[in-house]
Amino acid sequence: MGLDIFLIIAGIVCVLGGVVGSVMPAIPGPPLSFIGLILLELTSKVHFSIWILIFCGLLVAVTLVTDYLLPILGVKKWNGTKWGNIGCMVGVVLGIFILPPWGLLIFPFLGAVLGEKLISKKETRAAVKAGFGAFIGFVLSTVLKLSVCGFFIFLFFREVALNYEYII
């Protein structure tokens, strides 16, 4: 019983930490949320269908791949370079600490534009265009990760609610 409570609390920390990780570049959001589901599965009281776990695992894999592809595709579509992507990621980190939550919208774009302008030596118009592409890729990737983590949170708390009488 004590182990079950520990696993449930650790699972809650993981699924909620996945939301934070969906925005912060250093924390893998969806994999962390998936670990929360696995921790809940390890309890003696709650069990997911094997098909749900396989589906969620595949969803994490697809999310990881698209997390890297969307910003790259955004930059390529708008003729950017890797420096736009790097500037965007630096902007995300700065945006977390400066002017949250608005900094998460402003600084990735500014970082991408500055990366294109200062390092790639692009004209201002081309740097803004490429910066916009990096920003759009970042936003789409973040929305995807948040959606997947939201789905995992739903699954987690639904199972806890459905099995509440057996847990306590």
Short mmCIF file of N, CA and C in Angstrom, two decimals:
data_model
loop_
_atom_site.label_atom_id
_atom_site.label_comp_id
_atom_site.label_asym_id
_atom_site.label_seq_id
_atom_site.Cartn_x
_atom_site.Cartn_y
_atom_site.Cartn_z
N MET A 1 0.82 -1.19 0.00
CA MET A 1 0.00 0.00 0.00
C MET A 1 0.87 1.26 0.00
N GLY A 2 1.92 1.26 0.83
CA GLY A 2 2.81 2.42 0.89
C GLY A 2 3.55 2.62 -0.42
N LEU A 3 3.95 1.50 -1.05
CA LEU A 3 4.63 1.60 -2.34
C LEU A 3 3.69 2.14 -3.41
N ASP A 4 2.43 1.73 -3.37
CA ASP A 4 1.45 2.23 -4.33
C ASP A 4 1.30 3.75 -4.23
N ILE A 5 1.20 4.23 -3.01
CA ILE A 5 1.06 5.69 -2.80
C ILE A 5 2.30 6.40 -3.32
N PHE A 6 3.47 5.85 -3.02
CA PHE A 6 4.71 6.45 -3.52
C PHE A 6 4.72 6.49 -5.04
N LEU A 7 4.34 5.37 -5.69
CA LEU A 7 4.33 5.32 -7.15
C LEU A 7 3.32 6.31 -7.74
N ILE A 8 2.18 6.46 -7.10
CA ILE A 8 1.18 7.41 -7.59
C ILE A 8 1.70 8.83 -7.47
N ILE A 9 2.31 9.17 -6.35
CA ILE A 9 2.85 10.52 -6.17
C ILE A 9 3.99 10.78 -7.16
N ALA A 10 4.87 9.81 -7.32
CA ALA A 10 5.96 9.95 -8.30
C ALA A 10 5.40 10.08 -9.71
N GLY A 11 4.34 9.34 -10.00
CA GLY A 11 3.68 9.44 -11.31
C GLY A 11 3.09 10.82 -11.54
N ILE A 12 2.46 11.37 -10.50
CA ILE A 12 1.89 12.73 -10.62
C ILE A 12 3.00 13.73 -10.92
N VAL A 13 4.11 13.62 -10.20
CA VAL A 13 5.24 14.52 -10.43
C VAL A 13 5.72 14.39 -11.88
N CYS A 14 5.79 13.18 -12.38
CA CYS A 14 6.27 12.96 -13.76
C CYS A 14 5.29 13.49 -14.80
N VAL A 15 4.00 13.19 -14.67
CA VAL A 15 3.07 13.66 -15.71
C VAL A 15 2.97 15.17 -15.70
N LEU A 16 3.01 15.79 -14.53
CA LEU A 16 2.97 17.26 -14.48
C LEU A 16 4.31 17.86 -14.89
N GLY A 17 5.40 17.18 -14.54
CA GLY A 17 6.72 17.63 -14.99
C GLY A 17 6.86 17.57 -16.50
N GLY A 18 6.12 16.67 -17.14
CA GLY A 18 6.14 16.60 -18.59
C GLY A 18 5.59 17.86 -19.24
N VAL A 19 4.64 18.51 -18.60
CA VAL A 19 4.11 19.77 -19.13
C VAL A 19 5.20 20.83 -19.08
N VAL A 20 5.92 20.90 -17.97
CA VAL A 20 7.03 21.85 -17.86
C VAL A 20 8.08 21.53 -18.92
N GLY A 21 8.37 20.25 -19.09
CA GLY A 21 9.35 19.82 -20.08
C GLY A 21 8.94 20.08 -21.51
N SER A 22 7.66 20.25 -21.74
CA SER A 22 7.19 20.55 -23.10
C SER A 22 7.58 21.97 -23.51
N VAL A 23 7.85 22.82 -22.54
CA VAL A 23 8.21 24.20 -22.83
C VAL A 23 9.71 24.43 -22.66
N MET A 24 10.30 23.76 -21.69
CA MET A 24 11.73 23.94 -21.43
C MET A 24 12.54 22.96 -22.29
N PRO A 25 13.54 23.45 -23.00
CA PRO A 25 14.29 22.59 -23.92
C PRO A 25 15.08 21.47 -23.25
N ALA A 26 15.49 21.61 -22.01
CA ALA A 26 16.37 20.62 -21.39
C ALA A 26 15.62 19.42 -20.81
N ILE A 27 14.30 19.52 -20.65
CA ILE A 27 13.53 18.45 -20.03
C ILE A 27 12.66 17.77 -21.10
N PRO A 28 12.78 16.47 -21.28
CA PRO A 28 11.96 15.78 -22.29
C PRO A 28 10.52 15.59 -21.80
N GLY A 29 9.62 16.47 -22.21
CA GLY A 29 8.25 16.49 -21.70
C GLY A 29 7.45 15.20 -21.88
N PRO A 30 7.12 14.82 -23.11
CA PRO A 30 6.31 13.61 -23.30
C PRO A 30 6.94 12.33 -22.73
N PRO A 31 8.24 12.11 -22.88
CA PRO A 31 8.80 10.90 -22.25
C PRO A 31 8.64 10.91 -20.72
N LEU A 32 8.79 12.07 -20.11
CA LEU A 32 8.63 12.18 -18.67
C LEU A 32 7.19 11.87 -18.26
N SER A 33 6.23 12.41 -19.02
CA SER A 33 4.82 12.11 -18.74
C SER A 33 4.52 10.62 -18.93
N PHE A 34 5.13 10.02 -19.95
CA PHE A 34 4.94 8.58 -20.20
C PHE A 34 5.48 7.76 -19.03
N ILE A 35 6.60 8.18 -18.46
CA ILE A 35 7.14 7.50 -17.28
C ILE A 35 6.13 7.56 -16.15
N GLY A 36 5.41 8.69 -16.04
CA GLY A 36 4.36 8.79 -15.03
C GLY A 36 3.28 7.74 -15.22
N LEU A 37 2.90 7.49 -16.49
CA LEU A 37 1.92 6.43 -16.77
C LEU A 37 2.47 5.06 -16.39
N ILE A 38 3.74 4.83 -16.70
CA ILE A 38 4.36 3.55 -16.37
C ILE A 38 4.40 3.36 -14.85
N LEU A 39 4.71 4.43 -14.11
CA LEU A 39 4.73 4.33 -12.65
C LEU A 39 3.34 3.98 -12.11
N LEU A 40 2.32 4.56 -12.70
CA LEU A 40 0.96 4.22 -12.28
C LEU A 40 0.64 2.76 -12.61
N GLU A 41 1.11 2.30 -13.74
CA GLU A 41 0.91 0.90 -14.13
C GLU A 41 1.59 -0.06 -13.15
N LEU A 42 2.69 0.37 -12.56
CA LEU A 42 3.43 -0.49 -11.63
C LEU A 42 2.75 -0.65 -10.28
N THR A 43 1.71 0.14 -10.01
CA THR A 43 0.99 -0.04 -8.75
C THR A 43 0.19 -1.34 -8.82
N SER A 44 -0.23 -1.81 -7.67
CA SER A 44 -1.03 -3.04 -7.64
C SER A 44 -2.51 -2.76 -7.87
N LYS A 45 -2.89 -1.50 -7.94
CA LYS A 45 -4.31 -1.14 -8.01
C LYS A 45 -4.79 -0.66 -9.37
N VAL A 46 -3.90 -0.12 -10.19
CA VAL A 46 -4.31 0.48 -11.46
C VAL A 46 -3.57 -0.21 -12.60
N HIS A 47 -4.32 -0.55 -13.64
CA HIS A 47 -3.69 -1.19 -14.80
C HIS A 47 -4.28 -0.66 -16.09
N PHE A 48 -3.39 -0.30 -17.00
CA PHE A 48 -3.79 0.14 -18.33
C PHE A 48 -3.83 -1.07 -19.25
N SER A 49 -4.56 -0.94 -20.32
CA SER A 49 -4.52 -1.94 -21.38
C SER A 49 -3.12 -1.90 -22.01
N ILE A 50 -2.61 -3.04 -22.41
CA ILE A 50 -1.31 -3.08 -23.07
C ILE A 50 -1.34 -2.25 -24.35
N TRP A 51 -2.49 -2.20 -25.00
CA TRP A 51 -2.62 -1.43 -26.25
C TRP A 51 -2.54 0.06 -25.99
N ILE A 52 -3.06 0.51 -24.86
CA ILE A 52 -2.94 1.93 -24.49
C ILE A 52 -1.48 2.28 -24.26
N LEU A 53 -0.76 1.41 -23.55
CA LEU A 53 0.66 1.68 -23.28
C LEU A 53 1.49 1.67 -24.57
N ILE A 54 1.20 0.73 -25.45
CA ILE A 54 1.91 0.69 -26.74
C ILE A 54 1.60 1.94 -27.55
N PHE A 55 0.32 2.32 -27.59
CA PHE A 55 -0.07 3.53 -28.32
C PHE A 55 0.64 4.76 -27.75
N CYS A 56 0.67 4.87 -26.42
CA CYS A 56 1.32 6.02 -25.78
C CYS A 56 2.82 6.02 -26.06
N GLY A 57 3.44 4.85 -26.03
CA GLY A 57 4.87 4.76 -26.36
C GLY A 57 5.16 5.19 -27.78
N LEU A 58 4.31 4.76 -28.72
CA LEU A 58 4.47 5.19 -30.11
C LEU A 58 4.23 6.69 -30.26
N LEU A 59 3.27 7.20 -29.51
CA LEU A 59 3.00 8.64 -29.53
C LEU A 59 4.21 9.44 -29.05
N VAL A 60 4.88 8.93 -28.03
CA VAL A 60 6.10 9.58 -27.53
C VAL A 60 7.18 9.55 -28.61
N ALA A 61 7.35 8.42 -29.27
CA ALA A 61 8.37 8.30 -30.32
C ALA A 61 8.10 9.28 -31.46
N VAL A 62 6.85 9.36 -31.91
CA VAL A 62 6.49 10.28 -32.98
C VAL A 62 6.71 11.72 -32.53
N THR A 63 6.36 12.01 -31.30
CA THR A 63 6.53 13.37 -30.78
C THR A 63 8.01 13.75 -30.71
N LEU A 64 8.86 12.81 -30.30
CA LEU A 64 10.29 13.11 -30.25
C LEU A 64 10.85 13.42 -31.64
N VAL A 65 10.43 12.65 -32.63
CA VAL A 65 10.91 12.88 -33.99
C VAL A 65 10.41 14.23 -34.51
N THR A 66 9.12 14.49 -34.34
CA THR A 66 8.58 15.75 -34.86
C THR A 66 9.09 16.95 -34.07
N ASP A 67 9.47 16.75 -32.81
CA ASP A 67 10.02 17.84 -32.01
C ASP A 67 11.30 18.38 -32.67
N TYR A 68 12.07 17.51 -33.28
CA TYR A 68 13.28 17.95 -33.97
C TYR A 68 12.99 18.38 -35.40
N LEU A 69 12.02 17.76 -36.04
CA LEU A 69 11.76 18.07 -37.44
C LEU A 69 11.00 19.38 -37.67
N LEU A 70 10.03 19.67 -36.82
CA LEU A 70 9.21 20.87 -37.06
C LEU A 70 10.01 22.17 -37.07
N PRO A 71 10.87 22.43 -36.10
CA PRO A 71 11.66 23.66 -36.19
C PRO A 71 12.58 23.68 -37.42
N ILE A 72 13.16 22.55 -37.74
CA ILE A 72 14.04 22.48 -38.91
C ILE A 72 13.25 22.76 -40.18
N LEU A 73 12.07 22.14 -40.29
CA LEU A 73 11.23 22.37 -41.47
C LEU A 73 10.76 23.81 -41.55
N GLY A 74 10.45 24.39 -40.39
CA GLY A 74 10.05 25.80 -40.36
C GLY A 74 11.16 26.70 -40.86
N VAL A 75 12.38 26.44 -40.42
CA VAL A 75 13.53 27.24 -40.86
C VAL A 75 13.78 27.04 -42.35
N LYS A 76 13.75 25.80 -42.80
CA LYS A 76 14.00 25.53 -44.22
C LYS A 76 12.93 26.15 -45.12
N LYS A 77 11.67 26.07 -44.68
CA LYS A 77 10.58 26.63 -45.49
C LYS A 77 10.76 28.12 -45.70
N TRP A 78 11.28 28.81 -44.68
CA TRP A 78 11.46 30.25 -44.79
C TRP A 78 12.94 30.62 -44.98
N ASN A 79 13.71 29.71 -45.58
CA ASN A 79 15.10 29.95 -45.98
C ASN A 79 16.02 30.36 -44.83
N GLY A 80 15.90 29.68 -43.72
CA GLY A 80 16.76 29.99 -42.58
C GLY A 80 17.94 29.04 -42.50
N THR A 81 18.74 29.26 -41.50
CA THR A 81 19.92 28.42 -41.26
C THR A 81 19.82 27.80 -39.86
N LYS A 82 20.80 26.98 -39.53
CA LYS A 82 20.81 26.38 -38.19
C LYS A 82 20.95 27.45 -37.11
N TRP A 83 21.52 28.60 -37.47
CA TRP A 83 21.69 29.67 -36.49
C TRP A 83 20.35 30.27 -36.07
N GLY A 84 19.39 30.23 -36.96
CA GLY A 84 18.04 30.66 -36.59
C GLY A 84 17.44 29.72 -35.56
N ASN A 85 17.64 28.42 -35.77
CA ASN A 85 17.17 27.42 -34.80
C ASN A 85 17.86 27.56 -33.46
N ILE A 86 19.17 27.73 -33.49
CA ILE A 86 19.92 27.88 -32.24
C ILE A 86 19.50 29.15 -31.51
N GLY A 87 19.35 30.22 -32.25
CA GLY A 87 18.88 31.47 -31.65
C GLY A 87 17.50 31.32 -31.04
N CYS A 88 16.65 30.55 -31.69
CA CYS A 88 15.30 30.30 -31.18
C CYS A 88 15.38 29.55 -29.85
N MET A 89 16.23 28.53 -29.76
CA MET A 89 16.35 27.75 -28.52
C MET A 89 16.94 28.60 -27.39
N VAL A 90 17.92 29.44 -27.71
CA VAL A 90 18.48 30.35 -26.71
C VAL A 90 17.39 31.31 -26.24
N GLY A 91 16.57 31.76 -27.17
CA GLY A 91 15.46 32.64 -26.82
C GLY A 91 14.45 31.97 -25.91
N VAL A 92 14.23 30.68 -26.10
CA VAL A 92 13.31 29.94 -25.22
C VAL A 92 13.84 29.95 -23.79
N VAL A 93 15.13 29.65 -23.65
CA VAL A 93 15.72 29.61 -22.31
C VAL A 93 15.64 30.99 -21.66
N LEU A 94 15.98 32.03 -22.39
CA LEU A 94 15.89 33.38 -21.84
C LEU A 94 14.44 33.75 -21.52
N GLY A 95 13.54 33.36 -22.39
CA GLY A 95 12.12 33.70 -22.21
C GLY A 95 11.51 33.07 -20.97
N ILE A 96 12.07 31.94 -20.53
CA ILE A 96 11.57 31.30 -19.31
C ILE A 96 11.82 32.20 -18.11
N PHE A 97 12.97 32.89 -18.12
CA PHE A 97 13.37 33.68 -16.97
C PHE A 97 13.05 35.17 -17.10
N ILE A 98 12.94 35.65 -18.32
CA ILE A 98 12.68 37.07 -18.55
C ILE A 98 11.26 37.23 -19.09
N LEU A 99 10.45 37.94 -18.39
CA LEU A 99 9.07 38.25 -18.77
C LEU A 99 8.17 37.02 -18.97
N PRO A 100 8.24 36.01 -18.09
CA PRO A 100 7.33 34.88 -18.30
C PRO A 100 5.88 35.32 -18.15
N PRO A 101 4.93 34.80 -18.85
CA PRO A 101 5.00 33.83 -19.93
C PRO A 101 5.24 34.47 -21.30
N TRP A 102 5.16 35.80 -21.37
CA TRP A 102 5.30 36.48 -22.66
C TRP A 102 6.68 36.31 -23.25
N GLY A 103 7.69 36.16 -22.41
CA GLY A 103 9.04 35.95 -22.89
C GLY A 103 9.16 34.70 -23.73
N LEU A 104 8.31 33.69 -23.44
CA LEU A 104 8.34 32.46 -24.23
C LEU A 104 7.79 32.67 -25.64
N LEU A 105 7.09 33.75 -25.85
CA LEU A 105 6.61 34.06 -27.20
C LEU A 105 7.54 35.04 -27.91
N ILE A 106 8.08 35.98 -27.16
CA ILE A 106 8.89 37.06 -27.77
C ILE A 106 10.33 36.62 -28.02
N PHE A 107 10.98 36.05 -27.01
CA PHE A 107 12.41 35.77 -27.11
C PHE A 107 12.79 34.68 -28.11
N PRO A 108 11.99 33.62 -28.30
CA PRO A 108 12.38 32.67 -29.35
C PRO A 108 12.43 33.32 -30.74
N PHE A 109 11.46 34.19 -31.01
CA PHE A 109 11.45 34.88 -32.30
C PHE A 109 12.66 35.82 -32.40
N LEU A 110 12.90 36.62 -31.36
CA LEU A 110 14.04 37.54 -31.37
C LEU A 110 15.36 36.79 -31.48
N GLY A 111 15.48 35.67 -30.76
CA GLY A 111 16.70 34.87 -30.83
C GLY A 111 16.94 34.33 -32.23
N ALA A 112 15.88 33.87 -32.88
CA ALA A 112 16.01 33.35 -34.24
C ALA A 112 16.42 34.46 -35.21
N VAL A 113 15.80 35.62 -35.08
CA VAL A 113 16.14 36.75 -35.96
C VAL A 113 17.59 37.19 -35.73
N LEU A 114 17.99 37.29 -34.46
CA LEU A 114 19.36 37.70 -34.18
C LEU A 114 20.38 36.66 -34.66
N GLY A 115 20.03 35.37 -34.52
CA GLY A 115 20.92 34.33 -35.02
C GLY A 115 21.11 34.44 -36.53
N GLU A 116 20.04 34.71 -37.23
CA GLU A 116 20.12 34.86 -38.69
C GLU A 116 20.86 36.14 -39.09
N LYS A 117 20.58 37.22 -38.38
CA LYS A 117 21.15 38.53 -38.74
C LYS A 117 22.62 38.62 -38.36
N LEU A 118 22.95 38.27 -37.12
CA LEU A 118 24.31 38.50 -36.63
C LEU A 118 25.30 37.41 -37.05
N ILE A 119 24.87 36.16 -37.02
CA ILE A 119 25.81 35.08 -37.31
C ILE A 119 25.78 34.68 -38.78
N SER A 120 24.57 34.56 -39.34
CA SER A 120 24.47 34.18 -40.75
C SER A 120 24.61 35.37 -41.68
N LYS A 121 24.64 36.57 -41.11
CA LYS A 121 24.83 37.82 -41.87
C LYS A 121 23.75 38.04 -42.93
N LYS A 122 22.52 37.70 -42.59
CA LYS A 122 21.41 37.90 -43.53
C LYS A 122 20.91 39.34 -43.44
N GLU A 123 20.31 39.78 -44.53
CA GLU A 123 19.65 41.08 -44.52
C GLU A 123 18.51 41.03 -43.51
N THR A 124 18.09 42.18 -43.03
CA THR A 124 17.07 42.23 -41.98
C THR A 124 15.78 41.54 -42.41
N ARG A 125 15.33 41.80 -43.62
CA ARG A 125 14.08 41.20 -44.10
C ARG A 125 14.18 39.68 -44.15
N ALA A 126 15.30 39.16 -44.67
CA ALA A 126 15.51 37.71 -44.76
C ALA A 126 15.66 37.11 -43.36
N ALA A 127 16.32 37.83 -42.45
CA ALA A 127 16.49 37.33 -41.08
C ALA A 127 15.14 37.24 -40.37
N VAL A 128 14.28 38.24 -40.56
CA VAL A 128 12.95 38.22 -39.93
C VAL A 128 12.13 37.08 -40.51
N LYS A 129 12.22 36.88 -41.80
CA LYS A 129 11.48 35.79 -42.45
C LYS A 129 11.94 34.43 -41.92
N ALA A 130 13.24 34.22 -41.85
CA ALA A 130 13.78 32.96 -41.34
C ALA A 130 13.48 32.81 -39.85
N GLY A 131 13.57 33.89 -39.12
CA GLY A 131 13.24 33.87 -37.70
C GLY A 131 11.80 33.49 -37.47
N PHE A 132 10.93 33.98 -38.33
CA PHE A 132 9.52 33.62 -38.26
C PHE A 132 9.34 32.12 -38.48
N GLY A 133 10.07 31.56 -39.42
CA GLY A 133 9.99 30.13 -39.68
C GLY A 133 10.43 29.30 -38.49
N ALA A 134 11.53 29.71 -37.85
CA ALA A 134 12.01 29.00 -36.66
C ALA A 134 10.98 29.11 -35.54
N PHE A 135 10.41 30.28 -35.39
CA PHE A 135 9.42 30.50 -34.35
C PHE A 135 8.17 29.65 -34.58
N ILE A 136 7.69 29.59 -35.81
CA ILE A 136 6.50 28.78 -36.13
C ILE A 136 6.78 27.30 -35.86
N GLY A 137 7.96 26.83 -36.25
CA GLY A 137 8.32 25.44 -35.97
C GLY A 137 8.36 25.16 -34.48
N PHE A 138 8.92 26.10 -33.72
CA PHE A 138 8.97 25.95 -32.26
C PHE A 138 7.57 25.91 -31.67
N VAL A 139 6.71 26.81 -32.10
CA VAL A 139 5.35 26.87 -31.56
C VAL A 139 4.59 25.58 -31.89
N LEU A 140 4.66 25.12 -33.13
CA LEU A 140 3.97 23.89 -33.51
C LEU A 140 4.49 22.69 -32.70
N SER A 141 5.79 22.62 -32.53
CA SER A 141 6.38 21.54 -31.76
C SER A 141 5.93 21.59 -30.30
N THR A 142 5.89 22.79 -29.73
CA THR A 142 5.46 22.95 -28.34
C THR A 142 4.00 22.58 -28.16
N VAL A 143 3.16 23.00 -29.10
CA VAL A 143 1.74 22.66 -29.03
C VAL A 143 1.55 21.14 -29.10
N LEU A 144 2.30 20.49 -29.97
CA LEU A 144 2.22 19.03 -30.08
C LEU A 144 2.62 18.37 -28.76
N LYS A 145 3.73 18.80 -28.18
CA LYS A 145 4.20 18.20 -26.92
C LYS A 145 3.20 18.45 -25.79
N LEU A 146 2.67 19.66 -25.72
CA LEU A 146 1.68 19.97 -24.68
C LEU A 146 0.42 19.13 -24.85
N SER A 147 0.02 18.92 -26.10
CA SER A 147 -1.17 18.11 -26.36
C SER A 147 -0.96 16.66 -25.92
N VAL A 148 0.19 16.11 -26.24
CA VAL A 148 0.49 14.73 -25.85
C VAL A 148 0.54 14.62 -24.32
N CYS A 149 1.20 15.57 -23.67
CA CYS A 149 1.27 15.54 -22.20
C CYS A 149 -0.12 15.72 -21.60
N GLY A 150 -0.94 16.57 -22.19
CA GLY A 150 -2.31 16.74 -21.71
C GLY A 150 -3.10 15.45 -21.81
N PHE A 151 -2.92 14.72 -22.90
CA PHE A 151 -3.57 13.43 -23.07
C PHE A 151 -3.11 12.44 -22.01
N PHE A 152 -1.80 12.42 -21.72
CA PHE A 152 -1.27 11.52 -20.70
C PHE A 152 -1.80 11.90 -19.31
N ILE A 153 -1.91 13.19 -19.04
CA ILE A 153 -2.46 13.63 -17.75
C ILE A 153 -3.91 13.16 -17.63
N PHE A 154 -4.66 13.30 -18.72
CA PHE A 154 -6.05 12.82 -18.72
C PHE A 154 -6.10 11.34 -18.40
N LEU A 155 -5.28 10.53 -19.09
CA LEU A 155 -5.27 9.08 -18.85
C LEU A 155 -4.90 8.77 -17.40
N PHE A 156 -3.89 9.45 -16.90
CA PHE A 156 -3.41 9.20 -15.54
C PHE A 156 -4.52 9.46 -14.52
N PHE A 157 -5.09 10.66 -14.55
CA PHE A 157 -6.07 11.02 -13.54
C PHE A 157 -7.41 10.32 -13.74
N ARG A 158 -7.73 9.93 -14.96
CA ARG A 158 -8.92 9.13 -15.18
C ARG A 158 -8.79 7.78 -14.49
N GLU A 159 -7.63 7.15 -14.67
CA GLU A 159 -7.41 5.84 -14.04
C GLU A 159 -7.38 5.95 -12.52
N VAL A 160 -6.79 7.01 -12.01
CA VAL A 160 -6.77 7.20 -10.56
C VAL A 160 -8.21 7.39 -10.05
N ALA A 161 -9.00 8.21 -10.75
CA ALA A 161 -10.38 8.46 -10.34
C ALA A 161 -11.23 7.19 -10.44
N LEU A 162 -11.05 6.42 -11.50
CA LEU A 162 -11.84 5.20 -11.66
C LEU A 162 -11.50 4.14 -10.63
N ASN A 163 -10.27 4.18 -10.13
CA ASN A 163 -9.82 3.17 -9.17
C ASN A 163 -9.61 3.75 -7.78
N TYR A 164 -10.20 4.89 -7.51
CA TYR A 164 -9.98 5.59 -6.25
C TYR A 164 -10.30 4.72 -5.03
N GLU A 165 -11.42 4.02 -5.09
CA GLU A 165 -11.84 3.21 -3.94
C GLU A 165 -10.89 2.05 -3.67
N TYR A 166 -10.18 1.59 -4.70
CA TYR A 166 -9.24 0.49 -4.52
C TYR A 166 -7.88 1.00 -4.04
N ILE A 167 -7.58 2.27 -4.32
CA ILE A 167 -6.28 2.83 -3.96
C ILE A 167 -6.24 3.16 -2.47
N ILE A 168 -7.33 3.73 -1.98
CA ILE A 168 -7.37 4.20 -0.58
C ILE A 168 -7.60 3.05 0.38
#
